[in-house]
Short mmCIF file of C-alpha atoms in Angstrom, two decimals:
data_model
loop_
_atom_site.label_atom_id
_atom_site.label_comp_id
_atom_site.label_asym_id
_atom_site.label_seq_id
_atom_site.Cartn_x
_atom_site.Cartn_y
_atom_site.Cartn_z
CA MET A 1 -87.10 133.50 100.68
CA ILE A 2 -90.25 134.31 102.58
CA LYS A 3 -91.08 137.60 104.26
CA PRO A 4 -90.46 137.62 108.01
CA GLY A 5 -93.46 137.18 110.25
CA PRO A 6 -94.66 134.99 113.12
CA GLY A 7 -93.52 131.44 112.46
CA THR A 8 -90.58 132.38 110.26
CA LEU A 9 -87.17 130.84 110.78
CA LEU A 10 -84.20 133.17 110.53
CA ILE A 11 -81.26 131.02 109.49
CA ALA A 12 -77.87 132.68 109.99
CA GLU A 13 -75.95 132.78 106.74
CA PRO A 14 -72.80 130.64 107.01
CA PHE A 15 -70.35 133.51 107.43
CA LEU A 16 -72.30 135.67 109.91
CA LYS A 17 -69.70 136.62 112.54
CA ASP A 18 -71.95 138.03 115.30
CA PRO A 19 -71.14 135.73 118.25
CA ASN A 20 -74.76 135.89 119.47
CA PHE A 21 -76.08 134.50 116.20
CA MET A 22 -73.28 132.62 114.43
CA ARG A 23 -74.76 129.45 112.87
CA THR A 24 -78.05 129.89 114.69
CA VAL A 25 -81.68 129.44 113.76
CA VAL A 26 -84.11 131.90 115.32
CA PHE A 27 -87.84 131.18 115.50
CA LEU A 28 -89.68 134.50 115.07
CA CYS A 29 -92.71 134.88 117.31
CA ASP A 30 -93.60 138.38 116.18
CA HIS A 31 -92.51 140.83 113.48
CA GLN A 32 -94.01 144.30 113.22
CA ASP A 33 -92.89 147.79 112.23
CA GLU A 34 -92.06 148.52 115.89
CA GLY A 35 -89.77 145.51 116.16
CA SER A 36 -89.40 141.75 116.19
CA PHE A 37 -88.66 139.02 118.68
CA GLY A 38 -87.98 135.32 118.73
CA PHE A 39 -85.80 132.59 120.21
CA VAL A 40 -82.55 130.95 119.15
CA LEU A 41 -83.46 127.28 118.76
CA ASN A 42 -80.06 125.65 118.57
CA ARG A 43 -77.90 126.96 121.38
CA ALA A 44 -78.14 125.06 124.64
CA TYR A 45 -77.70 127.10 127.80
CA GLU A 46 -75.16 125.89 130.37
CA HIS A 47 -77.78 125.46 133.11
CA THR A 48 -80.91 123.33 133.35
CA LEU A 49 -84.33 124.62 134.44
CA ASN A 50 -83.95 123.32 138.00
CA GLU A 51 -80.63 125.19 138.33
CA LEU A 52 -82.21 128.49 137.27
CA MET A 53 -85.44 128.42 139.26
CA ASN A 54 -86.38 127.63 142.84
CA ASN A 55 -88.59 124.66 143.77
CA LEU A 56 -88.01 122.77 140.53
CA ASP A 57 -85.40 120.35 141.86
CA GLU A 58 -86.74 117.32 139.99
CA LEU A 59 -87.04 119.15 136.64
CA LYS A 60 -83.57 118.83 135.17
CA LEU A 61 -84.83 120.02 131.77
CA PRO A 62 -82.62 121.67 129.15
CA VAL A 63 -82.83 125.42 128.72
CA PHE A 64 -81.82 127.16 125.52
CA TYR A 65 -80.20 130.54 125.01
CA GLY A 66 -83.11 132.43 123.49
CA GLY A 67 -80.97 135.46 122.73
CA PRO A 68 -79.06 138.28 124.34
CA VAL A 69 -82.07 140.36 125.48
CA GLN A 70 -83.42 140.14 129.07
CA MET A 71 -81.27 137.23 130.18
CA ASP A 72 -83.17 137.24 133.49
CA THR A 73 -86.40 135.94 131.90
CA ILE A 74 -87.61 132.42 131.09
CA HIS A 75 -89.87 131.81 128.09
CA PHE A 76 -91.25 128.66 126.53
CA LEU A 77 -92.62 127.28 123.29
CA HIS A 78 -94.97 124.32 123.34
CA GLN A 79 -97.64 122.30 121.56
CA TYR A 80 -100.35 122.32 124.28
CA PRO A 81 -102.71 125.31 123.83
CA THR A 82 -105.70 123.62 125.41
CA LEU A 83 -103.76 122.54 128.50
CA ILE A 84 -101.70 125.71 129.08
CA PRO A 85 -103.98 128.77 129.35
CA GLY A 86 -102.76 132.13 128.10
CA SER A 87 -100.74 130.71 125.21
CA PHE A 88 -100.29 132.66 121.99
CA GLN A 89 -100.41 130.76 118.70
CA VAL A 90 -97.35 131.59 116.62
CA LEU A 91 -97.88 128.99 113.93
CA ASP A 92 -100.27 126.09 113.55
CA GLY A 93 -99.27 123.70 116.34
CA ILE A 94 -96.62 125.97 117.92
CA TYR A 95 -97.47 128.22 120.86
CA TRP A 96 -95.54 130.73 122.93
CA GLY A 97 -95.95 131.23 126.65
CA GLY A 98 -98.96 130.79 128.82
CA ASP A 99 -99.35 130.03 132.50
CA PHE A 100 -95.91 128.88 133.67
CA GLU A 101 -97.12 127.18 136.88
CA THR A 102 -99.67 125.16 134.91
CA ALA A 103 -96.97 124.06 132.45
CA ILE A 104 -94.70 122.99 135.32
CA ASN A 105 -97.50 121.05 137.02
CA LEU A 106 -98.37 119.29 133.75
CA ILE A 107 -94.73 118.27 133.35
CA ARG A 108 -94.58 117.06 136.95
CA ASP A 109 -97.68 114.87 136.62
CA GLY A 110 -96.63 113.48 133.22
CA SER A 111 -99.56 115.04 131.32
CA ILE A 112 -97.32 116.56 128.65
CA ASP A 113 -94.38 115.22 126.71
CA VAL A 114 -91.25 117.22 127.56
CA ALA A 115 -90.14 116.84 123.92
CA LYS A 116 -93.06 119.14 123.01
CA ILE A 117 -92.07 122.02 125.28
CA ARG A 118 -88.85 124.02 125.12
CA PHE A 119 -87.55 126.57 127.63
CA PHE A 120 -85.44 129.63 126.79
CA ILE A 121 -83.49 132.14 128.84
CA GLY A 122 -83.67 135.58 127.26
CA TYR A 123 -84.83 136.29 123.75
CA SER A 124 -83.67 137.75 120.45
CA GLY A 125 -85.04 141.19 119.70
CA TRP A 126 -84.78 143.76 116.95
CA GLY A 127 -85.87 147.40 117.07
CA SER A 128 -87.90 149.17 114.40
CA GLY A 129 -86.44 148.39 110.96
CA GLN A 130 -83.40 146.59 112.36
CA LEU A 131 -84.31 143.09 111.20
CA ASN A 132 -85.33 144.35 107.76
CA ASP A 133 -81.89 146.00 107.45
CA GLU A 134 -80.16 142.74 108.45
CA LEU A 135 -82.23 140.87 105.85
CA LYS A 136 -81.19 143.38 103.15
CA GLU A 137 -77.55 142.77 104.17
CA ASN A 138 -78.16 139.03 103.64
CA SER A 139 -77.29 138.19 107.26
CA TRP A 140 -80.29 135.87 107.42
CA LEU A 141 -82.02 133.36 105.20
CA THR A 142 -85.74 132.91 105.86
CA ALA A 143 -87.92 129.83 105.80
CA GLU A 144 -91.26 128.79 107.17
CA ALA A 145 -90.85 126.97 110.47
CA THR A 146 -91.96 123.41 111.07
CA LYS A 147 -92.66 121.63 114.36
CA LYS A 148 -89.89 119.21 113.46
CA LEU A 149 -87.30 122.02 113.33
CA VAL A 150 -88.61 124.00 116.32
CA PHE A 151 -88.75 120.92 118.57
CA HIS A 152 -85.82 119.11 116.94
CA ARG A 153 -84.45 116.29 119.11
CA ASN A 154 -80.84 117.03 118.13
CA THR A 155 -80.30 120.76 118.51
CA ASP A 156 -76.78 120.51 117.06
CA GLU A 157 -78.36 119.61 113.71
CA ILE A 158 -81.01 122.38 113.51
CA TRP A 159 -78.90 124.85 111.50
CA LYS A 160 -77.88 122.24 108.93
CA ASP A 161 -81.38 120.78 108.74
CA ALA A 162 -82.89 124.25 108.31
CA LEU A 163 -80.60 124.87 105.32
CA LYS A 164 -81.54 121.47 103.90
CA HIS A 165 -85.20 122.46 104.41
CA LEU A 166 -84.57 125.38 102.00
CA GLY A 167 -83.22 122.90 99.43
CA GLY A 168 -81.24 123.65 96.28
CA ASP A 169 -77.93 125.46 96.67
CA TYR A 170 -78.66 126.10 100.35
CA GLU A 171 -78.10 122.43 101.15
CA MET A 172 -74.44 122.82 100.16
CA MET A 173 -74.07 125.76 102.55
CA ALA A 174 -74.62 123.40 105.48
CA ASN A 175 -71.11 122.08 104.92
CA PHE A 176 -69.33 125.42 104.49
CA PRO A 177 -66.48 125.98 106.96
CA ILE A 178 -67.03 128.69 109.58
CA ASP A 179 -64.01 130.60 108.25
CA PRO A 180 -63.35 129.86 104.57
CA GLN A 181 -59.82 131.33 104.89
CA LEU A 182 -58.91 128.35 107.08
CA ASN A 183 -59.98 125.91 104.38
#
């Protein structure tokens, strides 16, 4: 296990029952004493970008449920720091935020690959010490993120692939039933 920090994946342990995070993978963008935040990578939201925002009719892009905090905000991760000003580097090759209008215009004119940008509604947040407590309770497994996992083409496979990324005994966990009592 690695210590949490920017660019860390939080992989929900197989039996975590919290409905917000069951079988999720969260990409941490920041982790400090005051708190932490990131985005759930593998839970598609029921609406597309054009359904959530005005004047984006042609942009029927998927939006992901970033987490239960501030569900009235849109965030994005991308791989275009030189094209989207105001971006923050989270990990080598993975950036958070930046100028939203510029990002939209770059998508519209075909300058960026939509597979290298991902939109989120809301975010996952933890107050001071909260995430560390959850890690001590073994609610999360940690791994270093990769572009392949963050921008995975098949979001339904991210949780399993993240466990496989850890290797060893964790690979077997990918096949555990949600409720072992039903097995």
